[in-house]
C-alpha atoms as a PDB file:
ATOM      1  CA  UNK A   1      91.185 102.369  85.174  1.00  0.00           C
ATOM      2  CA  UNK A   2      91.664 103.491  88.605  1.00  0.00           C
ATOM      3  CA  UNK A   3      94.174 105.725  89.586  1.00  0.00           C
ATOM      4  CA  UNK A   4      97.038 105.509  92.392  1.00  0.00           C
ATOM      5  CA  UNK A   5      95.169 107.771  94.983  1.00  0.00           C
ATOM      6  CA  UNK A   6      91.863 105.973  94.793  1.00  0.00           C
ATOM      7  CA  UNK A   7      93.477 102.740  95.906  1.00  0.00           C
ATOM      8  CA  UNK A   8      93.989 104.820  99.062  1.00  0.00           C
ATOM      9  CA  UNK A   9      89.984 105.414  99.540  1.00  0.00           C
ATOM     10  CA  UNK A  10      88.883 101.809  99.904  1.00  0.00           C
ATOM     11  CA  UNK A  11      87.841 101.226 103.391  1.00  0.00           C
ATOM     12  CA  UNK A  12      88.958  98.974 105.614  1.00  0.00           C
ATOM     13  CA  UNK A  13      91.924  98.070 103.243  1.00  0.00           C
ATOM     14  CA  UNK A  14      95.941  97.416 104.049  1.00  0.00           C
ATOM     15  CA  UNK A  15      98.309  97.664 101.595  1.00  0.00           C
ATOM     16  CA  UNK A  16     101.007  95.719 102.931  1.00  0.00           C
ATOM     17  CA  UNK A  17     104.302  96.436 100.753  1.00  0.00           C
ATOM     18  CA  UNK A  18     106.883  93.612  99.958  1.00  0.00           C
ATOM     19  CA  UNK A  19     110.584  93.593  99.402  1.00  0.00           C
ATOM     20  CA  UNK A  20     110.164  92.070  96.025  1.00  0.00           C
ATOM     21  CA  UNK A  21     107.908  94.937  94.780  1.00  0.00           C
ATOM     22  CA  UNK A  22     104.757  93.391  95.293  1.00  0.00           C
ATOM     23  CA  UNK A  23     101.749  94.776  97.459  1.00  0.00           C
ATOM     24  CA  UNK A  24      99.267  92.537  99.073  1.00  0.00           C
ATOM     25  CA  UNK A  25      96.127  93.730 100.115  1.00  0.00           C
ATOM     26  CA  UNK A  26      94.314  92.677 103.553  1.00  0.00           C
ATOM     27  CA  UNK A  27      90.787  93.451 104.278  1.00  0.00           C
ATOM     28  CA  UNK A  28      90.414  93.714 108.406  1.00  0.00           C
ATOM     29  CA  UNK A  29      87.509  94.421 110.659  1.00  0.00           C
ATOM     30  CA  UNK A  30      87.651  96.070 114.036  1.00  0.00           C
ATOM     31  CA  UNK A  31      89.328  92.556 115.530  1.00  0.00           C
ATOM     32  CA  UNK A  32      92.181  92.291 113.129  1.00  0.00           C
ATOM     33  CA  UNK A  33      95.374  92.522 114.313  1.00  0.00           C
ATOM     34  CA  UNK A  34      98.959  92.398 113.068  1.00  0.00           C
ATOM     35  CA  UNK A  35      99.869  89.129 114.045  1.00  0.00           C
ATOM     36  CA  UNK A  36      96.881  88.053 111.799  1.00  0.00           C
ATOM     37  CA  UNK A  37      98.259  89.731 109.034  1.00  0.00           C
ATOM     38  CA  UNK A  38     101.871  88.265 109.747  1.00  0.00           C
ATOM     39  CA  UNK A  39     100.469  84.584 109.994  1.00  0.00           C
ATOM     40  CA  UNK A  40      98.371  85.055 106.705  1.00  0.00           C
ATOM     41  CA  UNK A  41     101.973  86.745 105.105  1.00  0.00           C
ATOM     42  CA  UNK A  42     103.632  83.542 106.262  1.00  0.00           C
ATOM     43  CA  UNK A  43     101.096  81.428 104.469  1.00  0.00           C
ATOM     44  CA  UNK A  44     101.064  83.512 101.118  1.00  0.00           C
ATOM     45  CA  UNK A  45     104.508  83.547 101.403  1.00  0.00           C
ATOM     46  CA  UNK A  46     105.537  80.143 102.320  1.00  0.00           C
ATOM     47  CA  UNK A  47     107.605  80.901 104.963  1.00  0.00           C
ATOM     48  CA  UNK A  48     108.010  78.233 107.624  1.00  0.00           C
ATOM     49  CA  UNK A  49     108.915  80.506 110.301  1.00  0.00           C
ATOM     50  CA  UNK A  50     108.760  84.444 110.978  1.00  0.00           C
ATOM     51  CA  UNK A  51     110.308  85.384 114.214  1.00  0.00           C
ATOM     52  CA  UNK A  52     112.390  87.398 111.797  1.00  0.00           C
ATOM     53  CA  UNK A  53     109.657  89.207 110.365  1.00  0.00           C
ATOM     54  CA  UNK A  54     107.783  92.331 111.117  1.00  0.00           C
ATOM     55  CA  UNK A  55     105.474  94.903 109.649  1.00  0.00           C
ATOM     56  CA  UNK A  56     106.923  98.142 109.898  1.00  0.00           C
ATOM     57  CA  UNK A  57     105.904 101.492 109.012  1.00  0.00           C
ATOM     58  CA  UNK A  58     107.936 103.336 106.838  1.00  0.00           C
ATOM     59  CA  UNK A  59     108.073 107.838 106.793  1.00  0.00           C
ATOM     60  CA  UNK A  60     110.518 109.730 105.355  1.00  0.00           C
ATOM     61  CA  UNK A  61     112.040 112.135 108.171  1.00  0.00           C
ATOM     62  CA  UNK A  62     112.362 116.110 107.629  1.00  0.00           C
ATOM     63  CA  UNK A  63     116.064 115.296 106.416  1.00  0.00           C
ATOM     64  CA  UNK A  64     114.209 113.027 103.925  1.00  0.00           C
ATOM     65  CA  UNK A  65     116.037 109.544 105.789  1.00  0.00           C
ATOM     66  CA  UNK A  66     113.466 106.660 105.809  1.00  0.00           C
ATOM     67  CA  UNK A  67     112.693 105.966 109.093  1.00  0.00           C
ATOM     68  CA  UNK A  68     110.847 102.866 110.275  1.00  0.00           C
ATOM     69  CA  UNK A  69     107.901 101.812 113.480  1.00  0.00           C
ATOM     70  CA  UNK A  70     107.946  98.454 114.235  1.00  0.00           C
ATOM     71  CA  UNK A  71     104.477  97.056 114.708  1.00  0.00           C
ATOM     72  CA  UNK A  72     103.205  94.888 117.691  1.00  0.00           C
ATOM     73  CA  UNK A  73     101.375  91.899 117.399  1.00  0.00           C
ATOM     74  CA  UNK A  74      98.443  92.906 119.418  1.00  0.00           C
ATOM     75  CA  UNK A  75      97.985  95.979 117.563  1.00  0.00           C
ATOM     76  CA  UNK A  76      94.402  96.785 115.463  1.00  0.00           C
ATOM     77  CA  UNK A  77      94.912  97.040 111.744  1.00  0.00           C
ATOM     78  CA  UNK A  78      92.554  99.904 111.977  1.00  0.00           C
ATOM     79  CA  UNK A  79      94.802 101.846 113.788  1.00  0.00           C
ATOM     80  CA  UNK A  80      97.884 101.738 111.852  1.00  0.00           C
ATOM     81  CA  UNK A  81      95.544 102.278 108.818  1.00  0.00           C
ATOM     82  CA  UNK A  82      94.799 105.331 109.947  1.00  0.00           C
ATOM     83  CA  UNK A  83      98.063 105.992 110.687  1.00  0.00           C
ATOM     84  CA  UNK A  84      99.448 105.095 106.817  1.00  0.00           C
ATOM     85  CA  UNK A  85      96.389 107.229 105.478  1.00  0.00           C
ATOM     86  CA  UNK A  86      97.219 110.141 107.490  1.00  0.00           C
ATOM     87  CA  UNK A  87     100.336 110.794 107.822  1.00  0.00           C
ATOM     88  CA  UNK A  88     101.761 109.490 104.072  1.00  0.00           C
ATOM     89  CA  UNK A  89     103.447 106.284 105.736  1.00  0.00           C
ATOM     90  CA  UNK A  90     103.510 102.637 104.042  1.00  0.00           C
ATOM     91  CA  UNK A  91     103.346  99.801 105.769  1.00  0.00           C
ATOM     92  CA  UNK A  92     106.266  97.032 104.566  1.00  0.00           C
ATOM     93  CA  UNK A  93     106.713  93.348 105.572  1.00  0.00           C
ATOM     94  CA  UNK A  94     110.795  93.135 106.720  1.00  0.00           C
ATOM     95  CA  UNK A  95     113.187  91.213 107.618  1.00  0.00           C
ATOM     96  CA  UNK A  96     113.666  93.169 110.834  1.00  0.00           C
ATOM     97  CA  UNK A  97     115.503  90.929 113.250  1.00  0.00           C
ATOM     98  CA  UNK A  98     118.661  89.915 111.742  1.00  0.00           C
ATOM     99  CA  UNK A  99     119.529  86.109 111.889  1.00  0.00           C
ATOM    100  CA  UNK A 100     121.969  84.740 114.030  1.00  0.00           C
ATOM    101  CA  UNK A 101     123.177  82.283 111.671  1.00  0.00           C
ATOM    102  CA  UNK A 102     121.871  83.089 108.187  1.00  0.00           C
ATOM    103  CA  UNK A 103     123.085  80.093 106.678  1.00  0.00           C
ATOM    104  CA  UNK A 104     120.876  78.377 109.122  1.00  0.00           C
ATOM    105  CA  UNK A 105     118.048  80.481 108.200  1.00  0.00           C
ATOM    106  CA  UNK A 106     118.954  78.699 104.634  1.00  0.00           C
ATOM    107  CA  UNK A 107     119.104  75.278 105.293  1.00  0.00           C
ATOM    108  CA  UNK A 108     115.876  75.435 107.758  1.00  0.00           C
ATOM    109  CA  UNK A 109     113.668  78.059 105.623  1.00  0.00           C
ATOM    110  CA  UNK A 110     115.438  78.661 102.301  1.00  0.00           C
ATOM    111  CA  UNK A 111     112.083  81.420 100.840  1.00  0.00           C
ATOM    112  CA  UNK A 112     112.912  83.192 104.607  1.00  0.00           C
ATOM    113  CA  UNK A 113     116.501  83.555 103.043  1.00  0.00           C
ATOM    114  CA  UNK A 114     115.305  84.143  99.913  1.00  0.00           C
ATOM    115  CA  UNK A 115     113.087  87.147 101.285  1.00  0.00           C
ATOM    116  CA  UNK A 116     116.161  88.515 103.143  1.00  0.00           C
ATOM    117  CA  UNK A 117     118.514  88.032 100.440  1.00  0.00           C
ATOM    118  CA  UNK A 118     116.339  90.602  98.133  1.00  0.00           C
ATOM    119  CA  UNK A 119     115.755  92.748 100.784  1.00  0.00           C
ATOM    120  CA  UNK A 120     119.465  93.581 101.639  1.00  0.00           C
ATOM    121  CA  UNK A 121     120.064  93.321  97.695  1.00  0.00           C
ATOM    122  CA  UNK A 122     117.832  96.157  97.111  1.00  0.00           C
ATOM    123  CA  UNK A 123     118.974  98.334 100.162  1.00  0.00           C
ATOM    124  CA  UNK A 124     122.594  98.079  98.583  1.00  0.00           C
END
């Protein structure tokens, strides 16, 4: 069996960590963005829309706080792999713009809601 650490040695490899415990792995070549990974999340997912979504990166601060990078759409997976390998940060899929209206966000995309729901549940 392979331990924890080697999972961190494949190549070309993003973990991408979800809310509900979950990690999904993406393989990426030197034109793979973010936005590829979002639309592919989306699809896994089944989320009709995700203007609410990000990937972030998560660190934990010198006063041990998480702290969290929101990642652009246009940006190469290989660079915020190197980025998680290097410097000890995890990449998360997050609810990171707040709906206006969540009970919109229900009616028009209830696993969107769902996604949110456990997310704020587990920050709690």
């Amino acid at each position: 069996m392979l331990k924890k650490e080697a999972l961190l040695l494949i190549p070309n490899v993003l973990k991408v960590f979800l809310e509900n415990g979950q990690i999904k792995s993406f393989t990426f070549d030197g034109r793979t963005t973010v936005k590829d990974v979002m639309v592919t999340l989306q699809d896994r997912l089944s989320l009709r829309y995700i203007e609410h979504f990000a990937l972030v990166l998560e660190y934990a601060s010198p006063e041990q706080s998480h702290k969290f990078l929101l990642l652009q759409d246009k940006q190469p997976l290989a660079h915020v792999v190197q980025r998680t390998h290097y410097q000890g940060m995890r990449c998360l899929f997050r609810v990171s713009f707040f709906p206006k209206d969540p009970v919109e966000l229900l009616r028009q995309d209830p696993a969107a809601f769902e996604y949110l729901y456990i997310q704020v549940r587990e920050a709690g």
